Amino acid sequence: MTQEQTIQATLHILNKSPSHPRFATCLAALHEGDTLALAENAVLAVTDSTAGLPRNCVALGADLEARGLAGNPNVQIISYGDLVRLTAEHSRTVSW
Amino acid sequence: MTTLIVIDQAPYGSWSGREALDMVFSLAAFDQPAALLFIGAGVNWLRKSQDAGGIGQKTVEKNLAAAPVFGVEQILAEQSACERFRLGEGDRLNGVELIPSVRDALDRFERIVFAG
Amino acid sequence: MTTLPLRNNEGFLEDAGSWTPEVAQEIAAEDSIKLNENHWEIIDFLREFYKQHEMSPPSNRLFVKAVKEAFGDDKGNSIYLMQLFPGTPAKTACRIAGLPRPTNCL
């Protein structure tokens, strides 16, 4: 991978449900241009009207499907492979 | 690249912190640089004179004191959390570096993993 | 032969507090190891490590690292430690020193 392809922003991988204290901490730590990837219980945020998700937000399809939320279109749905690619593209990763 | 492991939960209540410690020791075993950051109630890991024998557990402060022996480079703690939990200089493990803001600490590392 | 304190199925003492130097000699004899002063140096080091940290060095690599930190390169290397404690040195040495099994030694 060349330097040009690396995005100088942070990828935040969040797997805590919206009622977990770390969910709010993570959202408060987001900077402009950062990407938020929702995994495991964090995907419940797509159906939580109080979640306040950022524009750059993606969610793992398998976790949405598992919870009956795959029909929800308000975030971009990604695969495990996409998540690996995002991790490689970003210069920094935080696993919350 | 140094991996920063963040512990934000109090010791003894759950296994998540111990898993974090295992992660740090595993990184150290393979000479991967690692650092620890304690925030929120997690700073209670750092208190001196813990004795967990009575609750049938190992004392985390003593376990943690082995980290520098294995090459863990830095142990950081959130200053405001230390103040909140009354963890003054004499009350905490030696060699802990206080950081004024969690965001600043996160900015110093490229790979960050929260425990548990 | 004295009666050995309670041990688990891998020969590790159930209670590190029940260890004595005689127990160490008996456990070592099971592996055909006759303890000399080089063995005792490492055993004493492990006993002290356990007292301070309430755990065994968690893996063989970290055992070697801890010995290196304490005694330098001449002793803190796998070849030296493997000659003293054949097999997986951390496991063999912890068993003889009466410590729990290192958690990450496969």
mmCIF file of C-alpha atoms in Angstrom:
data_model
loop_
_atom_site.group_PDB
_atom_site.id
_atom_site.type_symbol
_atom_site.label_atom_id
_atom_site.label_comp_id
_atom_site.label_asym_id
_atom_site.label_seq_id
_atom_site.Cartn_x
_atom_site.Cartn_y
_atom_site.Cartn_z
ATOM 1 C CA MET A 1 0.000 0.000 0.000
ATOM 2 C CA THR A 2 1.399 3.420 -0.907
ATOM 3 C CA GLN A 3 1.220 6.466 1.327
ATOM 4 C CA GLU A 4 -1.239 8.211 -1.048
ATOM 5 C CA GLN A 5 -3.855 5.533 -0.458
ATOM 6 C CA THR A 6 -3.765 5.912 3.309
ATOM 7 C CA ILE A 7 -6.562 8.083 4.661
ATOM 8 C CA GLN A 8 -5.240 10.450 7.328
ATOM 9 C CA ALA A 9 -8.281 9.977 9.517
ATOM 10 C CA THR A 10 -9.337 7.564 12.211
ATOM 11 C CA LEU A 11 -11.487 4.478 11.799
ATOM 12 C CA HIS A 12 -13.558 3.888 14.933
ATOM 13 C CA ILE A 13 -14.806 0.318 15.293
ATOM 14 C CA LEU A 14 -17.593 0.288 17.862
ATOM 15 C CA ASN A 15 -19.233 -2.914 19.139
ATOM 16 C CA LYS A 16 -21.069 -1.635 22.229
ATOM 17 C CA SER A 17 -24.851 -1.134 22.350
ATOM 18 C CA PRO A 18 -26.186 2.451 22.417
ATOM 19 C CA SER A 19 -26.917 2.100 26.150
ATOM 20 C CA HIS A 20 -23.300 1.173 26.999
ATOM 21 C CA PRO A 21 -21.377 4.169 28.423
ATOM 22 C CA ARG A 22 -18.584 3.678 25.885
ATOM 23 C CA PHE A 23 -21.024 4.303 23.004
ATOM 24 C CA ALA A 24 -21.404 7.974 23.988
ATOM 25 C CA THR A 25 -17.670 8.295 24.709
ATOM 26 C CA CYS A 26 -16.901 7.037 21.216
ATOM 27 C CA LEU A 27 -19.351 9.389 19.492
ATOM 28 C CA ALA A 28 -17.952 12.327 21.459
ATOM 29 C CA ALA A 29 -14.414 11.450 20.332
ATOM 30 C CA LEU A 30 -15.193 11.507 16.595
ATOM 31 C CA HIS A 31 -13.399 14.122 14.516
ATOM 32 C CA GLU A 32 -14.489 15.573 11.176
ATOM 33 C CA GLY A 33 -13.638 13.038 8.470
ATOM 34 C CA ASP A 34 -13.423 10.024 10.795
ATOM 35 C CA THR A 35 -15.321 6.867 9.883
ATOM 36 C CA LEU A 36 -17.524 5.043 12.373
ATOM 37 C CA ALA A 37 -17.998 1.315 11.779
ATOM 38 C CA LEU A 38 -20.809 -0.314 13.772
ATOM 39 C CA ALA A 39 -20.420 -3.984 14.693
ATOM 40 C CA GLU A 40 -22.149 -6.467 17.006
ATOM 41 C CA ASN A 41 -24.586 -4.711 19.400
ATOM 42 C CA ALA A 42 -23.585 -1.266 18.167
ATOM 43 C CA VAL A 43 -25.677 -1.851 15.017
ATOM 44 C CA LEU A 44 -28.745 -1.340 17.231
ATOM 45 C CA ALA A 45 -27.919 2.345 16.831
ATOM 46 C CA VAL A 46 -29.526 2.296 13.350
ATOM 47 C CA THR A 47 -32.892 1.789 15.015
ATOM 48 C CA ASP A 48 -32.232 4.068 18.005
ATOM 49 C CA SER A 49 -33.746 7.510 17.379
ATOM 50 C CA THR A 50 -31.481 9.055 20.032
ATOM 51 C CA ALA A 51 -28.195 7.646 18.715
ATOM 52 C CA GLY A 52 -27.065 10.710 16.715
ATOM 53 C CA LEU A 53 -24.878 8.886 14.199
ATOM 54 C CA PRO A 54 -22.350 10.815 12.093
ATOM 55 C CA ARG A 55 -22.514 11.064 8.293
ATOM 56 C CA ASN A 56 -19.514 8.743 7.770
ATOM 57 C CA CYS A 57 -21.143 5.710 9.290
ATOM 58 C CA VAL A 58 -21.154 2.086 8.130
ATOM 59 C CA ALA A 59 -22.542 -1.079 9.716
ATOM 60 C CA LEU A 60 -21.722 -4.771 9.347
ATOM 61 C CA GLY A 61 -24.398 -6.535 7.286
ATOM 62 C CA ALA A 62 -24.169 -9.839 9.178
ATOM 63 C CA ASP A 63 -24.785 -8.096 12.500
ATOM 64 C CA LEU A 64 -27.747 -6.130 11.083
ATOM 65 C CA GLU A 65 -29.240 -9.319 9.616
ATOM 66 C CA ALA A 66 -28.806 -11.196 12.881
ATOM 67 C CA ARG A 67 -30.910 -8.557 14.635
ATOM 68 C CA GLY A 68 -33.550 -8.206 11.917
ATOM 69 C CA LEU A 69 -32.309 -4.760 10.896
ATOM 70 C CA ALA A 70 -30.953 -5.420 7.391
ATOM 71 C CA GLY A 71 -33.872 -3.544 5.830
ATOM 72 C CA ASN A 72 -32.833 -0.336 7.511
ATOM 73 C CA PRO A 73 -31.235 1.924 4.908
ATOM 74 C CA ASN A 74 -29.928 4.879 6.953
ATOM 75 C CA VAL A 75 -26.309 3.676 7.013
ATOM 76 C CA GLN A 76 -24.056 2.056 4.437
ATOM 77 C CA ILE A 77 -23.979 -1.729 4.852
ATOM 78 C CA ILE A 78 -20.542 -3.390 4.679
ATOM 79 C CA SER A 79 -19.133 -6.929 4.693
ATOM 80 C CA TYR A 80 -16.320 -8.328 6.866
ATOM 81 C CA GLY A 81 -14.013 -7.920 3.851
ATOM 82 C CA ASP A 82 -14.984 -4.240 3.593
ATOM 83 C CA LEU A 83 -14.106 -3.796 7.259
ATOM 84 C CA VAL A 84 -10.645 -5.279 6.690
ATOM 85 C CA ARG A 85 -10.181 -2.950 3.713
ATOM 86 C CA LEU A 86 -11.240 0.082 5.792
ATOM 87 C CA THR A 87 -8.760 -0.901 8.507
ATOM 88 C CA ALA A 88 -5.966 -1.056 5.936
ATOM 89 C CA GLU A 89 -6.949 2.287 4.391
ATOM 90 C CA HIS A 90 -6.967 4.272 7.616
ATOM 91 C CA SER A 91 -3.750 5.364 9.308
ATOM 92 C CA ARG A 92 -5.296 5.026 12.768
ATOM 93 C CA THR A 93 -7.757 2.565 14.241
ATOM 94 C CA VAL A 94 -9.566 2.656 17.565
ATOM 95 C CA SER A 95 -11.399 -0.517 18.665
ATOM 96 C CA TRP A 96 -13.924 0.653 21.244
ATOM 97 C CA MET B 1 3.901 0.582 15.967
ATOM 98 C CA THR B 2 2.917 0.731 19.646
ATOM 99 C CA THR B 3 -0.479 -0.680 20.552
ATOM 100 C CA LEU B 4 -2.323 1.229 23.248
ATOM 101 C CA ILE B 5 -4.620 -0.885 25.407
ATOM 102 C CA VAL B 6 -7.252 1.174 27.222
ATOM 103 C CA ILE B 7 -8.845 -0.025 30.466
ATOM 104 C CA ASP B 8 -11.947 1.960 31.480
ATOM 105 C CA GLN B 9 -13.503 -0.482 33.931
ATOM 106 C CA ALA B 10 -12.836 -1.006 37.625
ATOM 107 C CA PRO B 11 -10.793 -4.062 38.651
ATOM 108 C CA TYR B 12 -12.307 -7.301 40.076
ATOM 109 C CA GLY B 13 -15.928 -6.727 38.874
ATOM 110 C CA SER B 14 -15.389 -8.450 35.533
ATOM 111 C CA TRP B 15 -12.745 -10.363 33.602
ATOM 112 C CA SER B 16 -12.333 -7.741 30.896
ATOM 113 C CA GLY B 17 -9.371 -6.056 32.532
ATOM 114 C CA ARG B 18 -7.555 -9.349 33.024
ATOM 115 C CA GLU B 19 -8.058 -10.120 29.359
ATOM 116 C CA ALA B 20 -6.519 -6.747 28.598
ATOM 117 C CA LEU B 21 -3.525 -7.602 30.747
ATOM 118 C CA ASP B 22 -3.182 -10.912 28.888
ATOM 119 C CA MET B 23 -3.269 -8.980 25.626
ATOM 120 C CA VAL B 24 -0.485 -6.698 26.825
ATOM 121 C CA PHE B 25 1.639 -9.628 28.008
ATOM 122 C CA SER B 26 1.093 -11.439 24.707
ATOM 123 C CA LEU B 27 2.216 -8.377 22.750
ATOM 124 C CA ALA B 28 5.263 -8.081 25.013
ATOM 125 C CA ALA B 29 6.095 -11.764 24.556
ATOM 126 C CA PHE B 30 6.467 -11.183 20.820
ATOM 127 C CA ASP B 31 8.357 -7.912 21.280
ATOM 128 C CA GLN B 32 5.448 -5.843 19.966
ATOM 129 C CA PRO B 33 5.568 -2.476 21.734
ATOM 130 C CA ALA B 34 2.598 -1.976 24.038
ATOM 131 C CA ALA B 35 1.337 0.714 26.372
ATOM 132 C CA LEU B 36 -1.522 0.854 28.872
ATOM 133 C CA LEU B 37 -3.966 3.684 29.501
ATOM 134 C CA PHE B 38 -6.289 3.721 32.518
ATOM 135 C CA ILE B 39 -9.328 5.997 32.343
ATOM 136 C CA GLY B 40 -12.530 6.469 34.352
ATOM 137 C CA ALA B 41 -13.029 3.863 37.075
ATOM 138 C CA GLY B 42 -10.148 1.926 35.456
ATOM 139 C CA VAL B 43 -7.631 4.073 37.385
ATOM 140 C CA ASN B 44 -8.492 2.012 40.487
ATOM 141 C CA TRP B 45 -6.238 -0.693 39.024
ATOM 142 C CA LEU B 46 -3.298 1.495 39.961
ATOM 143 C CA ARG B 47 -3.967 1.845 43.701
ATOM 144 C CA LYS B 48 -1.254 0.574 46.027
ATOM 145 C CA SER B 49 -1.833 -1.916 48.873
ATOM 146 C CA GLN B 50 -4.621 -3.892 47.216
ATOM 147 C CA ASP B 51 -5.119 -7.388 48.640
ATOM 148 C CA ALA B 52 -7.606 -9.516 46.734
ATOM 149 C CA GLY B 53 -6.880 -12.742 48.634
ATOM 150 C CA GLY B 54 -10.120 -12.412 50.582
ATOM 151 C CA ILE B 55 -12.231 -12.433 47.425
ATOM 152 C CA GLY B 56 -10.277 -15.325 45.962
ATOM 153 C CA GLN B 57 -8.583 -13.330 43.222
ATOM 154 C CA LYS B 58 -5.060 -12.261 42.354
ATOM 155 C CA THR B 59 -4.144 -8.674 43.139
ATOM 156 C CA VAL B 60 -4.178 -6.711 39.885
ATOM 157 C CA GLU B 61 -1.752 -4.073 41.107
ATOM 158 C CA LYS B 62 0.877 -6.776 41.724
ATOM 159 C CA ASN B 63 0.191 -8.382 38.327
ATOM 160 C CA LEU B 64 0.442 -4.984 36.708
ATOM 161 C CA ALA B 65 3.778 -4.248 38.383
ATOM 162 C CA ALA B 66 5.233 -7.069 36.258
ATOM 163 C CA ALA B 67 4.465 -5.192 33.025
ATOM 164 C CA PRO B 68 7.676 -3.116 32.982
ATOM 165 C CA VAL B 69 9.718 -6.305 33.585
ATOM 166 C CA PHE B 70 8.271 -7.672 30.338
ATOM 167 C CA GLY B 71 9.031 -4.513 28.373
ATOM 168 C CA VAL B 72 5.704 -2.660 28.466
ATOM 169 C CA GLU B 73 6.870 0.849 27.712
ATOM 170 C CA GLN B 74 4.333 3.177 29.261
ATOM 171 C CA ILE B 75 1.577 3.145 31.830
ATOM 172 C CA LEU B 76 -0.657 6.196 31.441
ATOM 173 C CA ALA B 77 -3.567 7.396 33.573
ATOM 174 C CA GLU B 78 -6.236 10.037 33.122
ATOM 175 C CA GLN B 79 -5.542 12.888 35.522
ATOM 176 C CA SER B 80 -9.161 13.876 36.207
ATOM 177 C CA ALA B 81 -10.086 10.247 36.981
ATOM 178 C CA CYS B 82 -7.181 10.017 39.461
ATOM 179 C CA GLU B 83 -8.461 13.157 41.158
ATOM 180 C CA ARG B 84 -12.034 11.861 41.195
ATOM 181 C CA PHE B 85 -11.007 8.584 42.842
ATOM 182 C CA ARG B 86 -8.529 10.299 45.200
ATOM 183 C CA LEU B 87 -5.505 8.606 43.730
ATOM 184 C CA GLY B 88 -2.653 10.945 44.642
ATOM 185 C CA GLU B 89 0.998 10.443 43.711
ATOM 186 C CA GLY B 90 1.701 8.408 46.854
ATOM 187 C CA ASP B 91 -1.403 6.272 46.419
ATOM 188 C CA ARG B 92 -0.638 4.883 42.990
ATOM 189 C CA LEU B 93 1.848 2.527 41.393
ATOM 190 C CA ASN B 94 5.241 4.099 40.677
ATOM 191 C CA GLY B 95 6.085 5.176 37.151
ATOM 192 C CA VAL B 96 2.563 6.075 36.035
ATOM 193 C CA GLU B 97 2.386 9.066 33.692
ATOM 194 C CA LEU B 98 -0.657 11.334 34.123
ATOM 195 C CA ILE B 99 -2.295 12.643 30.975
ATOM 196 C CA PRO B 100 -4.545 15.716 30.965
ATOM 197 C CA SER B 101 -6.987 14.535 28.304
ATOM 198 C CA VAL B 102 -7.918 11.137 26.903
ATOM 199 C CA ARG B 103 -8.167 12.551 23.387
ATOM 200 C CA ASP B 104 -4.524 13.736 23.545
ATOM 201 C CA ALA B 105 -3.418 10.289 24.647
ATOM 202 C CA LEU B 106 -5.369 8.604 21.851
ATOM 203 C CA ASP B 107 -3.756 10.975 19.329
ATOM 204 C CA ARG B 108 -0.298 9.754 20.361
ATOM 205 C CA PHE B 109 -1.003 6.185 19.171
ATOM 206 C CA GLU B 110 -2.055 4.681 15.854
ATOM 207 C CA ARG B 111 -3.500 1.433 17.097
ATOM 208 C CA ILE B 112 -5.837 1.605 20.069
ATOM 209 C CA VAL B 113 -7.885 -1.169 21.635
ATOM 210 C CA PHE B 114 -10.383 -0.825 24.462
ATOM 211 C CA ALA B 115 -10.539 -3.743 26.867
ATOM 212 C CA GLY B 116 -13.727 -5.729 27.286
ATOM 213 C CA MET C 1 10.534 -39.858 50.398
ATOM 214 C CA THR C 2 8.116 -37.410 51.965
ATOM 215 C CA THR C 3 4.509 -37.166 50.823
ATOM 216 C CA LEU C 4 4.177 -34.448 48.197
ATOM 217 C CA PRO C 5 1.532 -31.737 48.751
ATOM 218 C CA LEU C 6 -1.615 -31.737 46.591
ATOM 219 C CA ARG C 7 -0.908 -31.310 42.866
ATOM 220 C CA ASN C 8 -2.964 -30.950 39.685
ATOM 221 C CA ASN C 9 -2.986 -33.417 36.774
ATOM 222 C CA GLU C 10 0.093 -31.754 35.258
ATOM 223 C CA GLY C 11 2.093 -31.960 38.475
ATOM 224 C CA PHE C 12 1.781 -28.317 39.535
ATOM 225 C CA LEU C 13 1.212 -27.625 43.235
ATOM 226 C CA GLU C 14 -2.377 -26.620 44.050
ATOM 227 C CA ASP C 15 -1.066 -24.195 46.683
ATOM 228 C CA ALA C 16 2.202 -22.337 46.114
ATOM 229 C CA GLY C 17 2.410 -21.917 49.890
ATOM 230 C CA SER C 18 2.877 -25.660 50.437
ATOM 231 C CA TRP C 19 6.245 -25.626 48.646
ATOM 232 C CA THR C 20 9.520 -26.458 50.371
ATOM 233 C CA PRO C 21 13.023 -26.997 48.926
ATOM 234 C CA GLU C 22 12.552 -30.734 49.586
ATOM 235 C CA VAL C 23 9.356 -30.710 47.512
ATOM 236 C CA ALA C 24 11.341 -29.042 44.703
ATOM 237 C CA GLN C 25 13.935 -31.819 44.793
ATOM 238 C CA GLU C 26 11.276 -34.493 44.593
ATOM 239 C CA ILE C 27 9.431 -32.880 41.680
ATOM 240 C CA ALA C 28 12.740 -32.326 39.882
ATOM 241 C CA ALA C 29 13.664 -35.972 40.405
ATOM 242 C CA GLU C 30 10.521 -36.978 38.483
ATOM 243 C CA ASP C 31 12.080 -35.251 35.460
ATOM 244 C CA SER C 32 15.513 -36.775 36.323
ATOM 245 C CA ILE C 33 16.820 -33.327 37.207
ATOM 246 C CA LYS C 34 19.360 -33.070 40.039
ATOM 247 C CA LEU C 35 19.172 -29.519 41.347
ATOM 248 C CA ASN C 36 22.453 -27.568 41.517
ATOM 249 C CA GLU C 37 23.154 -23.940 42.410
ATOM 250 C CA ASN C 38 22.228 -22.760 38.887
ATOM 251 C CA HIS C 39 18.800 -24.346 39.239
ATOM 252 C CA TRP C 40 18.337 -22.851 42.714
ATOM 253 C CA GLU C 41 19.189 -19.381 41.445
ATOM 254 C CA ILE C 42 16.293 -19.563 38.970
ATOM 255 C CA ILE C 43 13.953 -21.255 41.467
ATOM 256 C CA ASP C 44 14.611 -18.569 44.085
ATOM 257 C CA PHE C 45 14.070 -15.934 41.428
ATOM 258 C CA LEU C 46 10.703 -17.454 40.466
ATOM 259 C CA ARG C 47 9.585 -17.731 44.098
ATOM 260 C CA GLU C 48 10.413 -14.046 44.602
ATOM 261 C CA PHE C 49 8.695 -13.126 41.313
ATOM 262 C CA TYR C 50 5.556 -14.891 42.478
ATOM 263 C CA LYS C 51 5.644 -13.158 45.849
ATOM 264 C CA GLN C 52 5.867 -9.782 44.149
ATOM 265 C CA HIS C 53 3.449 -10.301 41.279
ATOM 266 C CA GLU C 54 1.108 -13.114 42.395
ATOM 267 C CA MET C 55 1.576 -14.861 39.064
ATOM 268 C CA SER C 56 4.024 -17.007 37.147
ATOM 269 C CA PRO C 57 5.661 -15.415 34.111
ATOM 270 C CA PRO C 58 2.706 -15.912 31.716
ATOM 271 C CA SER C 59 4.627 -17.500 28.837
ATOM 272 C CA ASN C 60 7.988 -19.075 28.095
ATOM 273 C CA ARG C 61 9.172 -16.010 26.185
ATOM 274 C CA LEU C 62 8.303 -13.761 29.115
ATOM 275 C CA PHE C 63 10.029 -16.162 31.528
ATOM 276 C CA VAL C 64 13.215 -15.810 29.471
ATOM 277 C CA LYS C 65 12.699 -12.036 29.381
ATOM 278 C CA ALA C 66 12.271 -11.801 33.156
ATOM 279 C CA VAL C 67 15.415 -13.902 33.772
ATOM 280 C CA LYS C 68 17.314 -11.696 31.333
ATOM 281 C CA GLU C 69 16.131 -8.585 33.158
ATOM 282 C CA ALA C 70 17.345 -10.063 36.472
ATOM 283 C CA PHE C 71 20.569 -11.876 35.517
ATOM 284 C CA GLY C 72 21.591 -10.557 32.078
ATOM 285 C CA ASP C 73 22.092 -12.172 28.655
ATOM 286 C CA ASP C 74 24.265 -15.084 29.848
ATOM 287 C CA LYS C 75 21.360 -16.619 31.750
ATOM 288 C CA GLY C 76 18.398 -14.886 30.149
ATOM 289 C CA ASN C 77 18.382 -17.042 27.008
ATOM 290 C CA SER C 78 16.421 -20.119 25.990
ATOM 291 C CA ILE C 79 19.425 -22.403 25.527
ATOM 292 C CA TYR C 80 20.742 -21.859 29.057
ATOM 293 C CA LEU C 81 17.290 -22.251 30.579
ATOM 294 C CA MET C 82 16.443 -25.289 28.467
ATOM 295 C CA GLN C 83 19.612 -27.021 29.640
ATOM 296 C CA LEU C 84 18.596 -26.448 33.258
ATOM 297 C CA PHE C 85 14.880 -27.114 32.797
ATOM 298 C CA PRO C 86 14.277 -29.402 29.798
ATOM 299 C CA GLY C 87 11.008 -29.347 27.877
ATOM 300 C CA THR C 88 9.336 -25.967 28.064
ATOM 301 C CA PRO C 89 11.642 -24.236 30.555
ATOM 302 C CA ALA C 90 8.943 -21.979 32.039
ATOM 303 C CA LYS C 91 6.648 -24.932 32.706
ATOM 304 C CA THR C 92 9.347 -27.191 34.096
ATOM 305 C CA ALA C 93 10.851 -24.438 36.268
ATOM 306 C CA CYS C 94 7.467 -23.241 37.599
ATOM 307 C CA ARG C 95 6.479 -26.810 38.429
ATOM 308 C CA ILE C 96 9.686 -27.342 40.422
ATOM 309 C CA ALA C 97 9.400 -23.910 42.070
ATOM 310 C CA GLY C 98 5.846 -24.734 43.190
ATOM 311 C CA LEU C 99 4.239 -21.952 41.120
ATOM 312 C CA PRO C 100 1.005 -22.216 39.111
ATOM 313 C CA ARG C 101 1.237 -23.294 35.481
ATOM 314 C CA PRO C 102 2.149 -20.330 33.238
ATOM 315 C CA THR C 103 -1.147 -19.288 31.625
ATOM 316 C CA ASN C 104 -0.018 -19.086 28.000
ATOM 317 C CA CYS C 105 2.385 -22.032 27.808
ATOM 318 C CA LEU C 106 0.918 -24.481 25.337
#
